Short mmCIF file of C-alpha atoms in Angstrom, two decimals:
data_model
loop_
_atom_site.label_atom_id
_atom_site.label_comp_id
_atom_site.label_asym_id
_atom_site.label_seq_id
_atom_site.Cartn_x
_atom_site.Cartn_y
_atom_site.Cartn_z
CA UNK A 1 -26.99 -10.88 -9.29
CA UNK A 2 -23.65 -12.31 -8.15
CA UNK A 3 -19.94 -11.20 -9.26
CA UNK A 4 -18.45 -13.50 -12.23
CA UNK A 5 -15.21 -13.30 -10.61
CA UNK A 6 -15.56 -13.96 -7.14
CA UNK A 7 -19.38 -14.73 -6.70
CA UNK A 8 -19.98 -12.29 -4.49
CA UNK A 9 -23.55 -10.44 -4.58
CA UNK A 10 -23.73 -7.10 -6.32
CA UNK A 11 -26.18 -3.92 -5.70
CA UNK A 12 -28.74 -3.49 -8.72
CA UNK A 13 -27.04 -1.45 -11.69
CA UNK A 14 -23.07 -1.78 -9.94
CA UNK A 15 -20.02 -1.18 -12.21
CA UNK A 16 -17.59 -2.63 -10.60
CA UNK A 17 -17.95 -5.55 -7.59
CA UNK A 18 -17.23 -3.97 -4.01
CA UNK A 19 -15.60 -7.36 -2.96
CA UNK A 20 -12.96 -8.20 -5.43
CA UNK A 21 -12.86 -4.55 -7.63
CA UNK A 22 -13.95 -6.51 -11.06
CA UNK A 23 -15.29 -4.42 -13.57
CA UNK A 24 -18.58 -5.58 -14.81
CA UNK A 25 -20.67 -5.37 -18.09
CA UNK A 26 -19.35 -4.36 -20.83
CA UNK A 27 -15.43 -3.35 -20.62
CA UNK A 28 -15.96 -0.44 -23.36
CA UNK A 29 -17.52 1.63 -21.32
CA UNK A 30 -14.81 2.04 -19.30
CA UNK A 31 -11.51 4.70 -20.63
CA UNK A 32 -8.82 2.35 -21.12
CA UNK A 33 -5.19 4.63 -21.65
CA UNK A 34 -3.98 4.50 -25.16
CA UNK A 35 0.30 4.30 -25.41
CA UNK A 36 1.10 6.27 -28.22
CA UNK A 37 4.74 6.23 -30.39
CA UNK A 38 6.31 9.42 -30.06
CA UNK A 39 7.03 11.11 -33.50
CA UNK A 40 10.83 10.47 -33.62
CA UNK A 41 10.10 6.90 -32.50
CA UNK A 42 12.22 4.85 -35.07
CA UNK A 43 9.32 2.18 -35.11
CA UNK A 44 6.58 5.06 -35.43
CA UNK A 45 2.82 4.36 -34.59
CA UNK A 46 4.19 0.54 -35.72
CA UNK A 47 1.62 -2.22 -32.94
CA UNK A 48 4.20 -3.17 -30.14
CA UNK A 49 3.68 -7.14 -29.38
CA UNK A 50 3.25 -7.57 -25.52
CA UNK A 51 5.64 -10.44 -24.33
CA UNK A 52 4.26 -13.76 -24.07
CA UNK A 53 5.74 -14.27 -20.51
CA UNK A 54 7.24 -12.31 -17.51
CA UNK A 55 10.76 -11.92 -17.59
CA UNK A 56 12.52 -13.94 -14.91
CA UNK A 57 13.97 -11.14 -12.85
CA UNK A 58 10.39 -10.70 -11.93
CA UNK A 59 8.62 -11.19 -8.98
CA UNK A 60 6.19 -13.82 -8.64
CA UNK A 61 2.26 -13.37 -8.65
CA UNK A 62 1.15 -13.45 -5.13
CA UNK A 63 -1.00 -16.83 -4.23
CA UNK A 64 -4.22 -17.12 -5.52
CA UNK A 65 -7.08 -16.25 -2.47
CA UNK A 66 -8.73 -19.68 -1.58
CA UNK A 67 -11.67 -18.57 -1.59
CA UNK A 68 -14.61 -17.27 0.14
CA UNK A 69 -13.48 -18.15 4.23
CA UNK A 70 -15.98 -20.17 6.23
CA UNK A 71 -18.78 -18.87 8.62
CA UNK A 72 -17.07 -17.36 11.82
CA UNK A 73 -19.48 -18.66 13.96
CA UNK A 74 -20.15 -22.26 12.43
CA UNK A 75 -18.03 -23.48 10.23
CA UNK A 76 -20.26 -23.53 7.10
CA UNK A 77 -20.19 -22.51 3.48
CA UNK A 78 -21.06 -18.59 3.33
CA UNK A 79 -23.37 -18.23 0.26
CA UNK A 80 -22.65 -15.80 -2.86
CA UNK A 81 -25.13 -13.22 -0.75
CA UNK A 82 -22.63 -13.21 2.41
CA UNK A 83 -25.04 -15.34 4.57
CA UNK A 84 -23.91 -18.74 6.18
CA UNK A 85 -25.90 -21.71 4.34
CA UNK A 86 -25.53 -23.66 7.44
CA UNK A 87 -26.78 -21.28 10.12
CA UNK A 88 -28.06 -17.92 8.23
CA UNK A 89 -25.30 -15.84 10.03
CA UNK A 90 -24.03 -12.43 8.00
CA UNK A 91 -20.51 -12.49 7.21
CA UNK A 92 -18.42 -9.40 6.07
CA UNK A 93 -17.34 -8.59 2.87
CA UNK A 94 -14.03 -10.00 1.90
CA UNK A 95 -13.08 -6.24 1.17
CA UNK A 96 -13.75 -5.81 4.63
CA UNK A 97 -10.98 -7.74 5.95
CA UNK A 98 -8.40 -9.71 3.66
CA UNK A 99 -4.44 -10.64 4.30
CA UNK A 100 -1.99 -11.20 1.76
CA UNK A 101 1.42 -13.17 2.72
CA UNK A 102 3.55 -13.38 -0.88
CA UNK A 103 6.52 -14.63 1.68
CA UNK A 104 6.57 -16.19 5.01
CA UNK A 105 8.75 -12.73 5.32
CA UNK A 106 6.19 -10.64 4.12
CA UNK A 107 2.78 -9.98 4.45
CA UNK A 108 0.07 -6.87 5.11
CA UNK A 109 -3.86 -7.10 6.93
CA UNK A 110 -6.12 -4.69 5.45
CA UNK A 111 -9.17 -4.16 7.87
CA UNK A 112 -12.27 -2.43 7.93
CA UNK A 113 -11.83 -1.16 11.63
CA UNK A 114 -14.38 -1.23 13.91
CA UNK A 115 -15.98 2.23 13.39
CA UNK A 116 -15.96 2.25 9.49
CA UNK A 117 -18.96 0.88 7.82
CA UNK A 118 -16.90 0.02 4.64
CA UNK A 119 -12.86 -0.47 3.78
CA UNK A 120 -11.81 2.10 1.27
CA UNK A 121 -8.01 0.87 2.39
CA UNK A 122 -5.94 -1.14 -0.24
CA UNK A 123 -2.68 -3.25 -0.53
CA UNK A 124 -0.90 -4.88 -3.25
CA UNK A 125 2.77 -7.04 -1.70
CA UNK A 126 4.90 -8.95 -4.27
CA UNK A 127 7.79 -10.60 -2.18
CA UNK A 128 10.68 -13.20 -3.55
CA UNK A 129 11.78 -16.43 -2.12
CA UNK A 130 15.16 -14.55 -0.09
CA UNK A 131 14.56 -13.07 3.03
CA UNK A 132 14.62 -9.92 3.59
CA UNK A 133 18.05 -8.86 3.97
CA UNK A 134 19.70 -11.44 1.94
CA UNK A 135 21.49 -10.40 -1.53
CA UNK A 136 18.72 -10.92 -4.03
CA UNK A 137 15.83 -10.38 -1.77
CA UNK A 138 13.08 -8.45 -3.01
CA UNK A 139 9.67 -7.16 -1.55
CA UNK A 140 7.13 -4.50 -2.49
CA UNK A 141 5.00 -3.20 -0.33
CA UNK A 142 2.35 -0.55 -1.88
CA UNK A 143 -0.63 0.84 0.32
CA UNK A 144 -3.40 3.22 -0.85
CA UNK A 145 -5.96 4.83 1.69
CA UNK A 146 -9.27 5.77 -0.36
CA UNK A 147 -10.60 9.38 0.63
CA UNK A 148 -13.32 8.89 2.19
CA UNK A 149 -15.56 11.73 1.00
CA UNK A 150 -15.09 10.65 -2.43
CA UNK A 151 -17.06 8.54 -4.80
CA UNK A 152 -16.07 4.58 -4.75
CA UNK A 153 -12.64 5.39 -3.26
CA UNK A 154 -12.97 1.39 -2.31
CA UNK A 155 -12.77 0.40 -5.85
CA UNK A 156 -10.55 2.83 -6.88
CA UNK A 157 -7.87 2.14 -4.00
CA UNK A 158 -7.51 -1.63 -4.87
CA UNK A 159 -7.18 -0.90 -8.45
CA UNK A 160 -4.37 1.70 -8.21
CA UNK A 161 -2.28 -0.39 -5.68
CA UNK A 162 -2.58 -3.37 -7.72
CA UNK A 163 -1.82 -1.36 -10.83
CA UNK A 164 1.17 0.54 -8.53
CA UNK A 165 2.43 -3.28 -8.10
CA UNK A 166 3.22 -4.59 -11.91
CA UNK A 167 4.94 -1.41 -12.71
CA UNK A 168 7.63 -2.72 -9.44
CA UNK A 169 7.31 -6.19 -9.78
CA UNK A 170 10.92 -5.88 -11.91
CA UNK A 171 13.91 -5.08 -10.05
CA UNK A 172 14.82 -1.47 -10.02
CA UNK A 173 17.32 -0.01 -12.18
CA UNK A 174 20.69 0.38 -11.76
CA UNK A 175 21.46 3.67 -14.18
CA UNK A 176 24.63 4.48 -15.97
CA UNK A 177 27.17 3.76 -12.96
CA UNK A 178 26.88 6.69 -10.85
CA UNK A 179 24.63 7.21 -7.77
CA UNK A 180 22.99 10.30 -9.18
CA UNK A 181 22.00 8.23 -12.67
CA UNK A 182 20.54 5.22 -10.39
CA UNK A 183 18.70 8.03 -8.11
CA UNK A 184 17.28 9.59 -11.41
CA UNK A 185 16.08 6.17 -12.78
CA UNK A 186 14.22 5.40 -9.40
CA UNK A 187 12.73 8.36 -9.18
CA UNK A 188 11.28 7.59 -12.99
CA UNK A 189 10.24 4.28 -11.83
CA UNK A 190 8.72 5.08 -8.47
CA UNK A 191 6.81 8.30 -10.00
CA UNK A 192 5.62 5.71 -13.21
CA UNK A 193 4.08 3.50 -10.41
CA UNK A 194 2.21 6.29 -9.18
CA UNK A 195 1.08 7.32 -12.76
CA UNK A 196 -0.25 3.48 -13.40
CA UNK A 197 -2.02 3.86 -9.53
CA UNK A 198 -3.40 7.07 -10.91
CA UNK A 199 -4.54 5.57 -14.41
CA UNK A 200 -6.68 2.80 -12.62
CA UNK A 201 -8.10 5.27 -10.57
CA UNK A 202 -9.43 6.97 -13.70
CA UNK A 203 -10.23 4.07 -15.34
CA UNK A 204 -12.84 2.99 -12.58
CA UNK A 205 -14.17 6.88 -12.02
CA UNK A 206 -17.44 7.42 -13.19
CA UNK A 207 -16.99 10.04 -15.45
CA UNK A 208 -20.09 11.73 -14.34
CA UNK A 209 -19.31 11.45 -10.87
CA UNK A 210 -19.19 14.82 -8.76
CA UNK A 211 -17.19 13.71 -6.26
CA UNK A 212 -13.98 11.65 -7.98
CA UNK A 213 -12.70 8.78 -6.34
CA UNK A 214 -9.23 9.40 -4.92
CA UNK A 215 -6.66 7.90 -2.71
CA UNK A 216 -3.44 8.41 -1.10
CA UNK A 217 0.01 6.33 -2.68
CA UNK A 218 2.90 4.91 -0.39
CA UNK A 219 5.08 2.43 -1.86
CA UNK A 220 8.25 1.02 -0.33
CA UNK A 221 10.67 -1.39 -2.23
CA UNK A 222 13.41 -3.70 -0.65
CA UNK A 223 16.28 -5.04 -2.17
CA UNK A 224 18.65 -6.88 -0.30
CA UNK A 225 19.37 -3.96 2.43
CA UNK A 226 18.43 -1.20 0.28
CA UNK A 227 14.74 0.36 1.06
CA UNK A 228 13.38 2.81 -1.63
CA UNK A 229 10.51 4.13 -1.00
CA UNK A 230 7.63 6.85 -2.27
CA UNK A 231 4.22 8.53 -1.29
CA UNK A 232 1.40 10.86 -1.85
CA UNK A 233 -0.70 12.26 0.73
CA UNK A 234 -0.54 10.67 4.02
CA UNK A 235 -0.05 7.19 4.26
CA UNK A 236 3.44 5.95 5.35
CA UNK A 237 6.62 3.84 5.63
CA UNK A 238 8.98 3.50 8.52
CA UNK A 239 11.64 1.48 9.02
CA UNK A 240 11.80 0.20 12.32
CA UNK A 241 15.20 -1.73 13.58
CA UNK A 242 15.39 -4.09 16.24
CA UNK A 243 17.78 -2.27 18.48
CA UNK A 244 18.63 0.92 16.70
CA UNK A 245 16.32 4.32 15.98
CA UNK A 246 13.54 3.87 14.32
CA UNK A 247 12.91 5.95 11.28
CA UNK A 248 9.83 7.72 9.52
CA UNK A 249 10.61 7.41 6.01
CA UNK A 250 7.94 9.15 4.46
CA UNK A 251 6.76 12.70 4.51
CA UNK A 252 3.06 13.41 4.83
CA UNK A 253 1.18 15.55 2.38
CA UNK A 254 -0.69 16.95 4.44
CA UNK A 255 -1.70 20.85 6.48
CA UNK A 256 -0.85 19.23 9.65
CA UNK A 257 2.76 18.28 8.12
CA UNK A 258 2.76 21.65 6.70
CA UNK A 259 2.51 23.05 10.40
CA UNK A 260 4.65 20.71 11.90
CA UNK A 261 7.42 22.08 9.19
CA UNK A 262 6.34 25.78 10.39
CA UNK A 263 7.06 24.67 14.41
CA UNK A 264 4.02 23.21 15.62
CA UNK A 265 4.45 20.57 17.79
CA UNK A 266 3.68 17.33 16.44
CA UNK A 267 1.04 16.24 18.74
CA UNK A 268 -0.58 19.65 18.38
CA UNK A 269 -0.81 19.34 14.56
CA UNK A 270 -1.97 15.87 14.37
CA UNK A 271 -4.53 16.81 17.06
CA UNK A 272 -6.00 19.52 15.17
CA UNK A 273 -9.11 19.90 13.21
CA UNK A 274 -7.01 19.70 9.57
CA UNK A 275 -4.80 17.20 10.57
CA UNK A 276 -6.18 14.58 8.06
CA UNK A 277 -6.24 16.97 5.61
CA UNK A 278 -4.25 16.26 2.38
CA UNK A 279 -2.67 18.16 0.15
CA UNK A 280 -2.10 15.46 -2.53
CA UNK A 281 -3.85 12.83 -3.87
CA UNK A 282 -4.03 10.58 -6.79
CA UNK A 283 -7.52 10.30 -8.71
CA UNK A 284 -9.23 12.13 -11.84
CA UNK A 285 -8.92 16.08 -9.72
CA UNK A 286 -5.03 15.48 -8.70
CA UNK A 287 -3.16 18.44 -9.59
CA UNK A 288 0.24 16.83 -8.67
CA UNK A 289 0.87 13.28 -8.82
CA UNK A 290 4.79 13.19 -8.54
CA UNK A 291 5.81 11.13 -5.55
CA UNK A 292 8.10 12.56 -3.15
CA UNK A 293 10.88 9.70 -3.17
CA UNK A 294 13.73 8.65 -1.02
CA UNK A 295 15.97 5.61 0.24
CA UNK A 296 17.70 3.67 3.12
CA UNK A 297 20.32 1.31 3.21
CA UNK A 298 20.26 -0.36 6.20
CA UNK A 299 22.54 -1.92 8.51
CA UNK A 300 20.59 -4.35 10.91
CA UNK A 301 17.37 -6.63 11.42
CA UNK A 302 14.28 -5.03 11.27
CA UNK A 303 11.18 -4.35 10.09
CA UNK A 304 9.72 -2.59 7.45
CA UNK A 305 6.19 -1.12 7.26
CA UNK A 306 4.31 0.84 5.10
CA UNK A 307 0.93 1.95 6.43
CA UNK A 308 -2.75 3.80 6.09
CA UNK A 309 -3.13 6.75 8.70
CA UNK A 310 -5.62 4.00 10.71
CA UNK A 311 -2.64 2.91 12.15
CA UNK A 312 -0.21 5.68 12.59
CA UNK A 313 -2.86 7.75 14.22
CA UNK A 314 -2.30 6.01 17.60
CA UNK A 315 1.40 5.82 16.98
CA UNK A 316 2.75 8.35 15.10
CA UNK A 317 6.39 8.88 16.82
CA UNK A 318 8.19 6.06 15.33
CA UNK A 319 9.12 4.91 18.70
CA UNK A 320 5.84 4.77 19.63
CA UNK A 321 5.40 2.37 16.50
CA UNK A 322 8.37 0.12 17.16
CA UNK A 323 7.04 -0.10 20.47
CA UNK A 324 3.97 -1.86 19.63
CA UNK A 325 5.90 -4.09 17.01
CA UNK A 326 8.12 -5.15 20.64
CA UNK A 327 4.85 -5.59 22.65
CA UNK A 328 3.45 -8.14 19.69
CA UNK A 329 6.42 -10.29 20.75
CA UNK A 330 6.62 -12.03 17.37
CA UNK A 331 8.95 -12.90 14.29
CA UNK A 332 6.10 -13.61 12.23
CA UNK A 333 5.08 -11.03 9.99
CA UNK A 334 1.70 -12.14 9.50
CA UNK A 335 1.00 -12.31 12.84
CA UNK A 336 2.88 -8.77 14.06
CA UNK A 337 0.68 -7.64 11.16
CA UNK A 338 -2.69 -8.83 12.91
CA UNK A 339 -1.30 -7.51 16.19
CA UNK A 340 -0.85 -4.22 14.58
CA UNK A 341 -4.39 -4.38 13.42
CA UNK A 342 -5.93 -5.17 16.84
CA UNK A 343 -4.05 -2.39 18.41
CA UNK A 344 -5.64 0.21 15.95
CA UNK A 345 -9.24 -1.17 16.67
CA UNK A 346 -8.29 -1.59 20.41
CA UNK A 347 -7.25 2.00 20.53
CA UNK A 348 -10.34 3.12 19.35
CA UNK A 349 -10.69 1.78 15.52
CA UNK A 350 -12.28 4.94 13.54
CA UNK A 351 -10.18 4.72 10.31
CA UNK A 352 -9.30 1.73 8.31
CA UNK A 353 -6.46 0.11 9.15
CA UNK A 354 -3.62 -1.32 6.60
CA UNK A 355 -0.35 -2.44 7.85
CA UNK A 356 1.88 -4.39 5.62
CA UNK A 357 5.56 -5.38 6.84
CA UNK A 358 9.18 -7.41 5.51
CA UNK A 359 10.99 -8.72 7.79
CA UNK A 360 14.83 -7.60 7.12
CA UNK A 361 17.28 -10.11 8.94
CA UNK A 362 21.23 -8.89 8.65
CA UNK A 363 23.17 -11.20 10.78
CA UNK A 364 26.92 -10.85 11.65
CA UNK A 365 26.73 -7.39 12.98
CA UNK A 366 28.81 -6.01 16.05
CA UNK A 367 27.09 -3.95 18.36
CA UNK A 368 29.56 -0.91 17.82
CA UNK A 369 27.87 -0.71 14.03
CA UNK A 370 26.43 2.40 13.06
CA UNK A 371 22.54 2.69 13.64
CA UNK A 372 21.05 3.39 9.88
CA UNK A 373 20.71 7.30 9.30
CA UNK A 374 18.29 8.11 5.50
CA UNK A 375 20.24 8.15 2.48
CA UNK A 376 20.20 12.19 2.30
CA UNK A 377 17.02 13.97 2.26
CA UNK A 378 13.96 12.63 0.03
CA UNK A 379 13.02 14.37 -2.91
CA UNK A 380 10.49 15.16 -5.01
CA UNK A 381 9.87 13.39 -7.99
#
């Protein structure tokens, strides 16, 4: 039995297709969320028409995968059951190890690691035709880490970041005129994203299932030199400048961030034996799903990353992180996203590893300016 979406072979009596996240038999049987009018709604419980195309503000749909990737040690066609037809060698799953690259300015690796038998990691990037930095430009960058002592977290991560990514694929809004009204609308934005993460999550949850499937949430949004960004649990963003101090956007949910805010040294909490313990999540037993949400406008080339703890747990300091973007020695973002990848495995590899990155290129800029400091202190949504 093979996946009608992406062909790829499917365990006996499967829901939903490990590979690509497709849901399978008959779509019924899975919740779907119902809008409903409010009362005072001038159009009452009247159908709503969805439109017939995106409005042109919006982002673009990222490129279409092409396709299943050839045998890594021949060449050949892999068959629909992973196996080379040429010379019978296994290949991985395509959830194991896929790229996306909206933008020659923007792309994300999301990889299995070498110690994990499956990836419960997801991404979903949206990225316009400006470069980073550049009035217009636009990039989203979402990244979900599925818990891994829940129930088909792997499913459930892909679906919530892709789900995260059409609720930002418009620009964000721009309020009543004052910075307090834009801040509010954000905040409604960013925290809807989460909700529509959180929806999908349900919606592929086997509502029988013991152990939910759940995930962390960090998404960070670029326009022009503006970064917004928001997160649940404890995957991150930084923004890390070429010359100037890198920055930790995020802050984790977590009991090792908890003791870290109570005076624990930071290598001592994230050493301990609860330091990958969250305190939210996103999934069907999520008490809190409100984002904690802040911004950055920034002032010179860089780069921006948003992350899965399979990374950040050999470089957690954000120096330590722009470091290894130096040592990769490249402009490319694919490529410094690969070389953040192999670092992870390199350094030991036991947690799935998704980096995704925009590159932000201000040109123009003196060397007196003003290194970028966060746009006040995040808040929670």
């Amino acid at each position: 039995m093979t996946c009608p979406s992406c062909n790829a072979a499917l365990a006996p009596g499967a829901r939903f297709c490990e590979n690509c996240g497709a849901q399978l038999g008959d779509p019924a049987a899975v919740p779907a969320p119902v809008a409903t009018a409010a009362g005072d709604h001038p159009l009452g419980d009247a159908p709503i028409s969805a439109p017939t195309r995106k409005p042109a503000a919006a982002l673009p749909d990222p490129p279409v995968p092409a396709g299943r990737r050839p045998c890594a040690e021949c060449g050949g066609e892999v068959g629909p059951d992973l196996y080379c037809l040429e010379c019978g060698t296994k290949a991985p799953s395509e959830r194991d190890h896929f790229q996306e690259r909206p933008a020659s300015w923007v792309a994300g690796v999301c990889d299995k690691a070498i110690r994990k038998n499956r990836n419960e990691d997801a991404m979903a990037l949206l990225a316009g035709a400006h470069p980073g930095g550049q009035p217009g430009s636009r990039a989203v960058l979402i990244v979900m880490d599925g818990v891994s002592n829940s129930i088909d977290s792997d499913v459930a991560s892909l679906a919530g970041a892709r789900a995260a990514r059409e609720v930002l694929r418009m620009p964000l809004p721009a309020g009543m005129g004052t910075p307090q009204s834009r801040d509010a609308a954000v905040r409604k934005v960013l925290t809807d994203a989460a909700a529509a993460a959180n929806t999908a999550i349900v919606a592929v949850t086997d509502p029988d299932s013991p152990n939910p499937a759940s995930a962390t949430f960090t998404a960070a949004v670029l326009e022009g030199r503006r970064i917004t960004w928001a997160n649940i649990g404890d995957s991150r963003s930084y923004w890390l400048p070429d010359a100037g101090v890198p920055v930790q956007l995020t802050v984790d949910d977590s009991v090792a961030q908890a003791q870290i805010a109570a005076g624990v040294a930071r290598e001592v909490a994230e050493a301990g034996p609860q330091a990958h313990a969250i305190t939210k999540w996103l999934g069907r037993d999520s008490e809190d799903q409100k984002p904690t949400v802040g911004s950055l406008e920034v002032t010179e080339s860089g780069w921006l990353l948003s992350c899965s703890d399979g990374l950040w747990n050999y470089a957690s300091e954000p120096d330590a992180l722009a470091a290894q973007v130096r040592a990769a020695g490249t402009s490319d973002a694919l490529d410094l996203a690969l070389a953040l990848a192999r670092f992870a495995n390199d350094s030991g590899g036991h947690d799935n590893i998704t980096a995704a990155l925009a590159r932000v290129d201000i040109g123009g800029l003196g060397q007196n300016d003003q290194t970028p400091t966060p746009g006040g202190e995040p808040s929670d949504g």
